[in-house]
Coordinates of C-alpha atoms in Angstrom, one line a residue:
X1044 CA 68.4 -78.8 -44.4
X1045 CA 69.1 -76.9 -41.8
X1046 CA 69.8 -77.9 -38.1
X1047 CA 66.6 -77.0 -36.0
X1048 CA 64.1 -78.1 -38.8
X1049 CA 65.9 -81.1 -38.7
X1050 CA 65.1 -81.8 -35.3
X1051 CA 62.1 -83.9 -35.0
X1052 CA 58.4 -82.0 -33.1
X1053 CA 60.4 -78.6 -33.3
X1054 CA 58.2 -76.8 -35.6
X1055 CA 55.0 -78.0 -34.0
X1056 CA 56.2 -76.6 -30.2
X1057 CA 56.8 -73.7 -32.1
X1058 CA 53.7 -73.3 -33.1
X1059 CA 52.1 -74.3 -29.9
X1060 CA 53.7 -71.3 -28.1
X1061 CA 52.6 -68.7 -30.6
X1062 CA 48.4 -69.9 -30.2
X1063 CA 49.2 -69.8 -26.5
X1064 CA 50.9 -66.1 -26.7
X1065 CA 47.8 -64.6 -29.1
X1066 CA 44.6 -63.5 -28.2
X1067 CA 41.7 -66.1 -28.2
X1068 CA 39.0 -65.1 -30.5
X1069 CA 35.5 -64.9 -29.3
X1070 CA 33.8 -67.8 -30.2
X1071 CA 30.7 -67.5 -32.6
X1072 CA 27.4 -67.0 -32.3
X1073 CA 24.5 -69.1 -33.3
X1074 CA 22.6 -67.5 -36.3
X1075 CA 19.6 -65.9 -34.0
X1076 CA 21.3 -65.8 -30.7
X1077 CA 22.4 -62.3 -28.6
X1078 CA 25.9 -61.9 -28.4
X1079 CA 27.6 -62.1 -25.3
X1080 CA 28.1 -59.0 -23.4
X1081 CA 31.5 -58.6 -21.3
X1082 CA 30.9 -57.7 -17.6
X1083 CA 31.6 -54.1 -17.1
X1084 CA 34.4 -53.8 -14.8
X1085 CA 34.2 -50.3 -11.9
X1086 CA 37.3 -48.0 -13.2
X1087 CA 40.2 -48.4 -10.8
X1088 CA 40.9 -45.6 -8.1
X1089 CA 43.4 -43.6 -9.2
X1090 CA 42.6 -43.9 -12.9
X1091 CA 42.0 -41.1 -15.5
X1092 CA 38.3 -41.1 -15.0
X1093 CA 38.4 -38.5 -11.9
X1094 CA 40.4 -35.8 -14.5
X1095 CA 37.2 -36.7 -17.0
X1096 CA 34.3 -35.7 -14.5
X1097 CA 36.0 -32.9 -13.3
X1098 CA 35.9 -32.1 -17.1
X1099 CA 32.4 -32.9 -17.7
X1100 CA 31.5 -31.1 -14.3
X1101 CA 33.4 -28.0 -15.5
X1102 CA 32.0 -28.2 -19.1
X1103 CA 28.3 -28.4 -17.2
X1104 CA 28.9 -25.1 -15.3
X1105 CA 30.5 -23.3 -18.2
X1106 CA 27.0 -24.4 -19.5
X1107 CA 25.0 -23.1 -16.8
X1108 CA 26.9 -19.8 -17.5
X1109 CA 26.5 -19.4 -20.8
X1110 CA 22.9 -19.9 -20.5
X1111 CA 22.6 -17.3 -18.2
X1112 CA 23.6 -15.0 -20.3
X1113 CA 22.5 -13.5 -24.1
X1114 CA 24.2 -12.9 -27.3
X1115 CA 27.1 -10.5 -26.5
X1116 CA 27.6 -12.0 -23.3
X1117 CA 24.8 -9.3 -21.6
X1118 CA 23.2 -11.1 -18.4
X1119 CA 19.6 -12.3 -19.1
X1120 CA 17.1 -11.5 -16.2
X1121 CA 17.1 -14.3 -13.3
X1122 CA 13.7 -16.6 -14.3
X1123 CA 10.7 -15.1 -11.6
X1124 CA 12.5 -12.0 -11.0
X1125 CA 10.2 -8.7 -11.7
X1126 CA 10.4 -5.1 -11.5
X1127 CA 6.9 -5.6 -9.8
X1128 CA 8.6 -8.6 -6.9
X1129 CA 11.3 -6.6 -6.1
X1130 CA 9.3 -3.3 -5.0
X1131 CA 7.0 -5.6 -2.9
X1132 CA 9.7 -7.0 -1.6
X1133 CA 11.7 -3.9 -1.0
X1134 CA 7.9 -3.1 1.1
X1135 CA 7.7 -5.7 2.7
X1136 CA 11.1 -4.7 4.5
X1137 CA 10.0 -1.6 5.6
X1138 CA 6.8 -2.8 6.9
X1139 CA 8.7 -5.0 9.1
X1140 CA 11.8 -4.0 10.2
X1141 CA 11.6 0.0 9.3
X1142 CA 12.7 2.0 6.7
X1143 CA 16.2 2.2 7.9
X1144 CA 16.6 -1.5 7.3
X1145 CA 15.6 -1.0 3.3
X1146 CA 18.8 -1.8 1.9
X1147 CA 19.7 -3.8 -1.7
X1148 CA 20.9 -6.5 0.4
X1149 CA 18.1 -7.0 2.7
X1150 CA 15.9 -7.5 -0.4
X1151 CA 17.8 -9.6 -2.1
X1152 CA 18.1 -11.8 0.9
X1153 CA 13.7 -11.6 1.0
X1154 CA 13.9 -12.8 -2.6
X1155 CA 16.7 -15.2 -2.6
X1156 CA 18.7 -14.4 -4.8
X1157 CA 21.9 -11.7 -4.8
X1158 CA 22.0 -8.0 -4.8
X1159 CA 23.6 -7.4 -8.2
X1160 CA 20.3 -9.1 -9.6
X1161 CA 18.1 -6.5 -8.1
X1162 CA 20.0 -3.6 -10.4
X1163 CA 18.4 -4.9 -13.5
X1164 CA 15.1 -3.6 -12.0
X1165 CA 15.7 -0.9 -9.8
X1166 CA 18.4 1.3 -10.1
X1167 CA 19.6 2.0 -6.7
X1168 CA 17.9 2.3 -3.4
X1169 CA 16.3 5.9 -3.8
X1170 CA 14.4 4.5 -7.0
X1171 CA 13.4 1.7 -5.2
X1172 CA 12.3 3.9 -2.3
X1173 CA 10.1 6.2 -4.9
X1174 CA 8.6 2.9 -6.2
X1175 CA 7.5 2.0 -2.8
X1176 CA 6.2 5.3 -3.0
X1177 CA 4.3 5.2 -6.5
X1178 CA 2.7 2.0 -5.2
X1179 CA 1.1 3.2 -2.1
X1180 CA -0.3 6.6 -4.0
X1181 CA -2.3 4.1 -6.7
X1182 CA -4.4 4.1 -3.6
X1183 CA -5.5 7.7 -2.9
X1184 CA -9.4 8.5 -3.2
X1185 CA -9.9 10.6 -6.6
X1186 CA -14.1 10.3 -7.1
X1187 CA -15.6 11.1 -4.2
X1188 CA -19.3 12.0 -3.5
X1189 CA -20.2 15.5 -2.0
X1190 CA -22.9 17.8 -2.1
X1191 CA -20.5 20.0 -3.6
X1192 CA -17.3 21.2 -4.1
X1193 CA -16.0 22.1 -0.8
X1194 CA -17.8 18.6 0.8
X1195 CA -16.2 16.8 -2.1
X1196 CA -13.0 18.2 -0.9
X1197 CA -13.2 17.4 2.7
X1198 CA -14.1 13.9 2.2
X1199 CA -11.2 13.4 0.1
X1200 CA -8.7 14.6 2.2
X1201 CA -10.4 12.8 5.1
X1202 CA -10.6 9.2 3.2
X1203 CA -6.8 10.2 2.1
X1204 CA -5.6 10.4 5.7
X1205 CA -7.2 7.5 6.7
X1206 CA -5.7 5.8 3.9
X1207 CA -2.3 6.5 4.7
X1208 CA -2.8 6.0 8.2
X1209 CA -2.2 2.6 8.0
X1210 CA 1.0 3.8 5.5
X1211 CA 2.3 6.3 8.3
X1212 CA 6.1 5.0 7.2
X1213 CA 5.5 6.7 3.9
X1214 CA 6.2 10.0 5.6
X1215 CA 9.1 9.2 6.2
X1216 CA 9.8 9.2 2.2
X1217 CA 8.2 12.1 1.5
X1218 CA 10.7 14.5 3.8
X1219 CA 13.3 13.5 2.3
X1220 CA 13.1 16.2 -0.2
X1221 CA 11.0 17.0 -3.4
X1222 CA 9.6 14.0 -3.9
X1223 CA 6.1 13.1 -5.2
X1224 CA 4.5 9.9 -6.8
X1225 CA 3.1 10.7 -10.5
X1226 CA 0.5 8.3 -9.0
X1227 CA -0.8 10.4 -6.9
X1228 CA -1.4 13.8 -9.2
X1229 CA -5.1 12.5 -10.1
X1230 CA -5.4 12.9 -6.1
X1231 CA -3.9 16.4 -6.6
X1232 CA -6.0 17.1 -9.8
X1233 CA -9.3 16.5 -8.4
X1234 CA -8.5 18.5 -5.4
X1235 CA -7.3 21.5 -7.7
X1236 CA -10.5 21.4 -9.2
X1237 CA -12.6 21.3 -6.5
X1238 CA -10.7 24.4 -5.4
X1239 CA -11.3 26.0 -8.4
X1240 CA -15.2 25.2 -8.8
X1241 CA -15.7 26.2 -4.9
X1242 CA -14.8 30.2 -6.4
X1243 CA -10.7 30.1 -6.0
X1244 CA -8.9 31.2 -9.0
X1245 CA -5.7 29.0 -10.2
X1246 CA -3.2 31.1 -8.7
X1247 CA -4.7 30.3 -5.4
X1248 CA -6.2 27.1 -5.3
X1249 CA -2.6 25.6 -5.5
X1250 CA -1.6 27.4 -2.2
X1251 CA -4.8 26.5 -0.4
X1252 CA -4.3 23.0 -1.6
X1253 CA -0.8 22.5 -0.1
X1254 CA -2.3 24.3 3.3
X1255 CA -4.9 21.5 3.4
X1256 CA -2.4 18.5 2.4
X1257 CA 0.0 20.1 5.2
X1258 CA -2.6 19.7 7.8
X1259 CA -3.3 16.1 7.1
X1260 CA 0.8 15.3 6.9
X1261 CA 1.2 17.0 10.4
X1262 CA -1.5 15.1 11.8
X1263 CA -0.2 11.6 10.7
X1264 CA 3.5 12.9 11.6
X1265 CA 1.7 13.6 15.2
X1266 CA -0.5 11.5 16.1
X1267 CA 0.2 8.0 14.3
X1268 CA 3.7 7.1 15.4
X1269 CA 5.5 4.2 13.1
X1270 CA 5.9 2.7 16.4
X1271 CA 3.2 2.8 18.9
X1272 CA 4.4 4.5 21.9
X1273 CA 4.9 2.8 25.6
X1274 CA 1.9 3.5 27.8
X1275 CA 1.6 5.9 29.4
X1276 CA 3.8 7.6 27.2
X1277 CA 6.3 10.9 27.5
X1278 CA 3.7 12.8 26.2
X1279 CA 1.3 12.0 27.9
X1280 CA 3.6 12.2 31.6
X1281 CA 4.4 15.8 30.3
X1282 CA 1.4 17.3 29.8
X1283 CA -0.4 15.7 33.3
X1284 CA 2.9 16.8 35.0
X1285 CA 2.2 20.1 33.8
X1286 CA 2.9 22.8 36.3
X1287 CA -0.8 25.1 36.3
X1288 CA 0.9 28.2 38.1
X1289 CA 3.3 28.0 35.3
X1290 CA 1.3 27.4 32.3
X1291 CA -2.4 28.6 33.2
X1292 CA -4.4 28.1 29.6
X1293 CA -3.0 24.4 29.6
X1294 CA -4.0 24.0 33.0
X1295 CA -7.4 25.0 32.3
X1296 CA -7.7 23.1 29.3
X1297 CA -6.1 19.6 30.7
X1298 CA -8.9 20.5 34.3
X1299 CA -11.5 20.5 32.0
X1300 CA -11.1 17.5 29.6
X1301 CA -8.1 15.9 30.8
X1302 CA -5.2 14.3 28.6
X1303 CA -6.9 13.3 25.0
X1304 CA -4.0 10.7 23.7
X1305 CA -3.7 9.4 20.5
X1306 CA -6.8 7.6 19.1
X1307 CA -8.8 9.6 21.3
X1308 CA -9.6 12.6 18.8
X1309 CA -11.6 10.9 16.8
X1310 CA -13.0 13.7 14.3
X1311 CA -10.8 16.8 15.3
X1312 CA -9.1 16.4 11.7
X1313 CA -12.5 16.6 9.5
X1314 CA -13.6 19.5 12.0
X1315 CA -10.2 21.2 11.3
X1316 CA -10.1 20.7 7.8
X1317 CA -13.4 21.8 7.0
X1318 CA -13.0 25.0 9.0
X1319 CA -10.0 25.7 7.2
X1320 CA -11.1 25.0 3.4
X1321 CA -14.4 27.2 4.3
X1322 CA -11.7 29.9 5.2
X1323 CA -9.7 29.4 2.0
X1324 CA -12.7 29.6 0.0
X1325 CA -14.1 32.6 1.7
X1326 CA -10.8 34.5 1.2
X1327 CA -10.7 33.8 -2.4

């Protein structure tokens, strides 16, 4: 027998140490009874759970990301975003602030969202500009009632100016080059054919039609400013401060009816027109 198992309580102090050292088992549960739950303890600053939001965070917008975008990686549409918002919205600048303020940015900033989202509908700001354009033609008088082919004519072009009265800006489109709305040939078409069935052949009714659709555009260029005009305006100072010994017909003219500003020639645009359509006709 050796020397320490010789020695009397060794063993059992022994033993003591090594139930003290392990791990005390949880103690068991009555048949029926919920187990005991440990308290959750808050993670310690400094710990690795930081690292593992980050992580979670990242894998959330990688997420985001990919659910923006379709098979192949090609960038789906932003949700609400339409061909149909971004041309009113591209309209709604103009209306407000002019057309030189139309750029891809300002619309994005009306619709919220940024300008590379806008390309997906329009493909640069000229197409936009001819959508603007598309839009307000939908709204040009086709049937119209008349007597007959000339009166049809005249109260076409009449209810067309008045109509794009209140569009003067769209003008501003239309010189900058060749540029017409597909929406509005039915307004062409019907005026064509009124042409035609007043007597003019083909050959001329397209002539006498442009000569009637320039008369209208001059008048809105003239008389209906984007802007209305300070009061009294230049125009109007020139033409009272109009030197009579100088320029004797105006002087005449301004002694007998005075300075007619805009808004005050309320039906000099029918009369003109009609005059000139009966001359067109009458030529042949």
């Amino acid at each position: 027998m050796s020397e320490e198992t010789s020695r009397p309580g060794a063993g059992g102090r022994e033993a003591d140490a090594v139930r003290e050292a392990a791990p005390q088992a949880a103690p068991a549960t009555a048949p029926g009874s919920a187990p005991e739950t440990a308290p959750e303890v808050p993670p310690r600053a400094g710990s690795g759970t930081a690292p593992a939001a980050a992580a979670q965070g990242a894998a959330e917008v990688a997420g985001q990301v990919a659910g923006e975008r379709g098979r192949y990686g090609r960038k789906r549409p932003r949700p609400g975003l339409t061909t149909a918002g971004v041309v009113a919205a591209g309209r709604r600048v103009i209306e407000r602030d002019g057309i030189d303020a139309l750029t891809m940015r300002a619309v994005a900033t009306e619709l919220g969202t940024a300008p590379a989202s806008l390309y997906r509908h329009v493909t640069d700001r000229e197409a936009l500009l001819l959508a603007v354009l598309e839009e307000i033609a939908e709204g040009l008088p086709v049937g119209v009632a008349g007597a007959g082919p000339e009166a049809r004519l005249l109260r076409r072009l009449v209810d067309a100016h008045d109509y794009m009265a209140g569009h003067a800006w769209v003008l501003h489109i239309l010189i900058r080059g060749e540029l017409v709305a597909e929406n509005a040939l039915p307004f062409n078409d019907a005026c064509l054919a009124d042409l035609m069935a007043a007597g003019l052949p083909p050959g001329r009714a397209m002539p006498a039609f442009r000569s009637c659709w320039q008369l209208v555009l001059g008048e809105l260029l003239s008389e209906h400013p984007v802007s209305p005009p300070r009061e009294p305006s230049q125009r109007r100072a020139a033409y009272e401060g109009a030197d009579a010994t100088r320029l004797p017909a105006l002087g005449r003219v301004l002694a007998e009816t005075g300075y007619v500003g805009v808004g005050e020639r309320c039906g000099e645009l029918e009369v003109a027109l009609g005059a000139l359509i009966a001359g067109l006709v009458r030529r042949g």
